[in-house]
Amino acid sequence: MGGGEIRENLQWVRERISRAAVRSGRRPEEIRLVAVTKTVDPQRVAQAAEAGVEIFGENYVQEARAKKEALGRTACWHMIGHLQSNKARIAVDLFDAVETVDREKVLLELDRHARQVEKVLSILIQVNLSGEPTKSGAERGRALELIQRAAACANLRCQGLMTIPPFYDEPEKARPFFAALRELRDGLRPLVPSGVGLDALSMGMSGDFEVAIEEGATHVRIGTAIFGKRG
Ligand SMILES: *Cc1c(COP(=O)(O)O)cnc(C)c1O
């Protein structure tokens, strides 16, 4: 797929983001597009940046480095894959935000390495709302504790929550999970230490991002609808 096609896909995705925002009474600018680059080669990532993508999401720390270098321009990089604590140092080096913090050990390692390089790292707490044991993410009952731990870390800024619902062919089936993340966030707001922002809700992928926006998504993570099917 060439640059022209990526540009067209992006235009169509942006159009759909806008329409979903407007029909749910929101401003399109409230929703940030995170273009997901897993398995996409660096050249096509660069084409997406030329077409105006400002935030990229990558699942694999090893892949992020080559893609960042290929861009030749500044972009914001979000880690959206499962993060092992032994990769925390490299994640701090490569990413502006880690969306998949789901346990204390990772949180403390990220803070430690961020302090060493005098960087403030944005994080989201990933919550597993389906209870599927194969999915990563903290149980919903543990989100508050993780947010409180993050608030005590000088080099982390907790910005909100992230979730990946179970896979469905039918986007409406994911709606209860998106609504649940918003409700969890709203319930946590009065409980978190002052100064902690919980505005961000990262939810929705190519198959269901419009539903996620209707339920309050601030970040949608979209790969296939921009870059085509992964080989
Ligand atoms: C792959 C991936 C996406 C993007 O999925 P698409 O269906 O290709 O849009 C979003 N979020 C996470 C965590 C992913 O791993």
Short mmCIF file of C-alpha atoms in Angstrom, two decimals, residues 15-225:
data_model
loop_
_atom_site.label_atom_id
_atom_site.label_comp_id
_atom_site.label_asym_id
_atom_site.label_seq_id
_atom_site.Cartn_x
_atom_site.Cartn_y
_atom_site.Cartn_z
CA GLU A 15 -14.13 11.87 8.84
CA ARG A 16 -15.64 8.98 10.78
CA ILE A 17 -14.08 10.23 14.04
CA SER A 18 -15.63 13.65 13.43
CA ARG A 19 -19.06 12.27 12.67
CA ALA A 20 -19.05 10.03 15.74
CA ALA A 21 -17.96 12.97 17.89
CA VAL A 22 -20.61 15.32 16.52
CA ARG A 23 -23.46 12.84 16.85
CA SER A 24 -22.56 12.30 20.49
CA GLY A 25 -22.39 16.03 21.20
CA ARG A 26 -18.60 16.18 21.41
CA ARG A 27 -16.02 18.28 19.61
CA PRO A 28 -13.91 16.29 17.10
CA GLU A 29 -10.73 17.90 18.51
CA GLU A 30 -11.37 16.10 21.82
CA ILE A 31 -10.48 12.81 20.16
CA ARG A 32 -6.85 11.98 19.43
CA LEU A 33 -5.97 9.48 16.75
CA VAL A 34 -3.22 7.02 17.69
CA ALA A 35 -2.02 5.31 14.51
CA VAL A 36 -1.02 1.75 15.39
CA THR A 37 2.16 0.65 13.63
CA LYS A 38 2.66 -2.95 14.72
CA THR A 39 4.09 -4.98 11.80
CA VAL A 40 3.95 -1.87 9.56
CA ASP A 41 7.29 -1.11 7.96
CA PRO A 42 9.08 2.15 8.75
CA GLN A 43 8.56 3.60 5.28
CA ARG A 44 4.78 3.40 5.57
CA VAL A 45 4.93 4.84 9.07
CA ALA A 46 6.82 7.80 7.58
CA GLN A 47 4.08 8.18 4.95
CA ALA A 48 1.47 8.37 7.67
CA ALA A 49 3.50 11.06 9.44
CA GLU A 50 3.68 13.01 6.19
CA ALA A 51 -0.08 12.71 5.93
CA GLY A 52 -0.37 14.40 9.33
CA VAL A 53 -0.38 11.65 11.96
CA GLU A 54 0.98 13.08 15.21
CA ILE A 55 0.68 10.13 17.59
CA PHE A 56 1.83 6.59 16.86
CA GLY A 57 1.13 3.51 18.91
CA GLU A 58 3.49 0.53 18.91
CA ASN A 59 3.20 -2.83 20.65
CA TYR A 60 6.82 -3.84 20.52
CA VAL A 61 9.68 -1.81 21.93
CA GLN A 62 12.15 -3.32 19.47
CA GLU A 63 10.06 -2.20 16.49
CA ALA A 64 9.51 1.30 17.79
CA ARG A 65 13.14 2.32 17.53
CA ALA A 66 13.56 1.76 13.77
CA LYS A 67 10.23 3.42 13.07
CA LYS A 68 11.06 6.47 15.14
CA GLU A 69 14.37 6.84 13.33
CA ALA A 70 12.71 6.53 9.91
CA LEU A 71 10.36 9.43 10.57
CA GLY A 72 12.88 12.22 10.43
CA ARG A 73 10.39 14.41 12.21
CA THR A 74 8.99 14.60 15.66
CA ALA A 75 5.96 12.58 16.59
CA CYS A 76 4.58 11.33 19.83
CA TRP A 77 4.95 7.59 20.55
CA HIS A 78 2.66 5.56 22.79
CA MET A 79 3.50 2.07 24.01
CA ILE A 80 0.31 0.02 23.63
CA GLY A 81 1.64 -3.53 23.98
CA HIS A 82 2.15 -5.61 27.07
CA LEU A 83 5.22 -4.32 28.87
CA GLN A 84 7.61 -6.53 30.80
CA SER A 85 9.39 -4.78 33.65
CA ASN A 86 12.78 -5.74 32.18
CA LYS A 87 11.89 -3.60 29.14
CA ALA A 88 11.01 -0.56 31.25
CA ARG A 89 14.30 1.23 30.62
CA ILE A 90 14.09 1.00 26.85
CA ALA A 91 10.39 1.91 26.96
CA VAL A 92 11.25 5.09 28.86
CA ASP A 93 13.84 5.93 26.21
CA LEU A 94 11.52 5.40 23.26
CA PHE A 95 8.04 6.40 24.36
CA ASP A 96 6.31 9.57 25.48
CA ALA A 97 3.49 7.58 27.06
CA VAL A 98 2.92 3.99 28.20
CA GLU A 99 -0.78 3.08 27.92
CA THR A 100 -0.44 -0.42 29.34
CA VAL A 101 0.62 -0.01 32.97
CA ASP A 102 -1.22 -2.76 34.82
CA ARG A 103 0.88 -3.64 37.85
CA GLU A 104 2.98 -2.01 40.48
CA LYS A 105 6.28 -3.54 39.46
CA VAL A 106 6.13 -2.03 35.97
CA LEU A 107 5.02 1.30 37.35
CA LEU A 108 7.94 1.50 39.77
CA GLU A 109 10.47 0.44 37.13
CA LEU A 110 9.18 3.08 34.70
CA ASP A 111 9.45 5.74 37.40
CA ARG A 112 12.96 4.66 38.34
CA HIS A 113 14.26 4.81 34.77
CA ALA A 114 12.42 8.04 34.01
CA ARG A 115 14.10 9.62 37.02
CA GLN A 116 17.52 8.51 35.76
CA VAL A 117 17.03 10.32 32.47
CA GLU A 118 15.14 13.22 34.05
CA LYS A 119 12.04 12.58 32.02
CA VAL A 120 8.39 12.76 32.97
CA LEU A 121 6.53 9.86 31.40
CA SER A 122 2.79 9.90 30.79
CA ILE A 123 1.02 6.69 31.71
CA LEU A 124 -2.43 5.19 31.46
CA ILE A 125 -3.65 2.38 33.67
CA GLN A 126 -4.79 -0.55 31.55
CA VAL A 127 -7.89 -2.19 32.99
CA ASN A 128 -9.14 -5.67 32.10
CA LEU A 129 -12.92 -5.29 32.23
CA SER A 130 -13.85 -8.66 30.76
CA GLY A 131 -12.02 -10.78 33.29
CA GLU A 132 -10.58 -12.85 30.42
CA PRO A 133 -7.47 -14.38 31.97
CA THR A 134 -5.55 -14.20 28.67
CA LYS A 135 -5.87 -10.41 28.50
CA SER A 136 -3.48 -8.15 30.33
CA GLY A 137 -4.72 -5.25 32.38
CA ALA A 138 -5.39 -4.67 36.05
CA GLU A 139 -8.63 -5.87 37.60
CA ARG A 140 -10.99 -2.96 37.94
CA GLY A 141 -10.83 -3.15 41.73
CA ARG A 142 -7.09 -2.50 41.62
CA ALA A 143 -7.14 0.61 39.43
CA LEU A 144 -7.39 3.07 42.32
CA GLU A 145 -4.41 1.56 44.10
CA LEU A 146 -2.29 1.81 40.94
CA ILE A 147 -3.35 5.41 40.35
CA GLN A 148 -2.39 6.26 43.92
CA ARG A 149 0.99 4.58 43.49
CA ALA A 150 1.55 6.51 40.26
CA ALA A 151 0.60 9.77 41.94
CA ALA A 152 3.41 9.18 44.43
CA CYS A 153 5.95 8.76 41.59
CA ALA A 154 7.63 12.05 40.75
CA ASN A 155 8.47 11.05 37.18
CA LEU A 156 5.11 9.60 36.15
CA ARG A 157 1.97 11.46 35.16
CA CYS A 158 -1.14 9.33 35.23
CA GLN A 159 -3.47 10.67 32.55
CA GLY A 160 -6.32 8.16 32.58
CA LEU A 161 -7.38 4.64 31.68
CA MET A 162 -7.06 2.25 28.76
CA THR A 163 -8.91 -0.95 27.91
CA ILE A 164 -9.10 -3.63 25.22
CA PRO A 165 -12.50 -5.33 25.15
CA PRO A 166 -12.89 -8.93 23.98
CA PHE A 167 -12.90 -9.31 20.21
CA TYR A 168 -16.33 -9.16 18.58
CA ASP A 169 -17.40 -9.00 14.93
CA GLU A 170 -20.19 -6.70 15.99
CA PRO A 171 -18.99 -3.31 17.35
CA GLU A 172 -22.13 -2.79 19.43
CA LYS A 173 -21.10 -5.76 21.56
CA ALA A 174 -18.05 -3.82 22.73
CA ARG A 175 -20.17 -0.87 23.87
CA PRO A 176 -20.78 -2.13 27.45
CA PHE A 177 -17.00 -2.34 27.97
CA PHE A 178 -16.43 1.20 26.73
CA ALA A 179 -19.26 2.48 28.91
CA ALA A 180 -17.80 0.54 31.86
CA LEU A 181 -14.39 2.19 31.45
CA ARG A 182 -16.00 5.63 31.43
CA GLU A 183 -18.09 4.78 34.49
CA LEU A 184 -15.03 3.44 36.29
CA ARG A 185 -13.17 6.65 35.51
CA ASP A 186 -16.08 8.82 36.69
CA GLY A 187 -16.29 6.83 39.90
CA LEU A 188 -12.55 7.15 40.55
CA ARG A 189 -12.38 10.90 39.96
CA PRO A 190 -13.45 11.96 43.46
CA LEU A 191 -11.17 9.35 45.05
CA VAL A 192 -7.83 10.06 43.39
CA PRO A 193 -5.23 12.40 44.88
CA SER A 194 -5.64 16.00 43.78
CA GLY A 195 -3.56 16.86 40.77
CA VAL A 196 -4.09 13.46 39.13
CA GLY A 197 -5.74 13.85 35.76
CA LEU A 198 -8.03 11.10 34.63
CA ASP A 199 -9.25 12.72 31.46
CA ALA A 200 -7.83 10.20 29.03
CA LEU A 201 -9.86 7.16 27.99
CA SER A 202 -7.95 5.13 25.40
CA MET A 203 -10.45 2.75 23.84
CA GLY A 204 -11.64 1.75 20.39
CA MET A 205 -9.81 0.15 17.44
CA SER A 206 -10.52 -0.12 13.70
CA GLY A 207 -13.64 -2.24 14.16
CA ASP A 208 -15.32 -0.29 16.94
CA PHE A 209 -13.83 3.20 17.36
CA GLU A 210 -17.05 5.03 16.56
CA VAL A 211 -18.87 3.24 19.38
CA ALA A 212 -15.94 4.00 21.69
CA ILE A 213 -16.15 7.70 20.82
CA GLU A 214 -19.88 7.69 21.56
CA GLU A 215 -18.98 6.31 24.99
CA GLY A 216 -16.32 8.92 25.71
CA ALA A 217 -13.03 7.78 24.15
CA THR A 218 -10.38 10.50 24.06
CA HIS A 219 -7.81 8.32 22.27
CA VAL A 220 -8.66 5.76 19.58
CA ARG A 221 -5.96 3.28 18.56
CA ILE A 222 -6.33 2.49 14.88
CA GLY A 223 -4.11 0.26 12.75
CA THR A 224 -5.90 -1.72 10.04
CA ALA A 225 -8.21 1.08 8.91
#
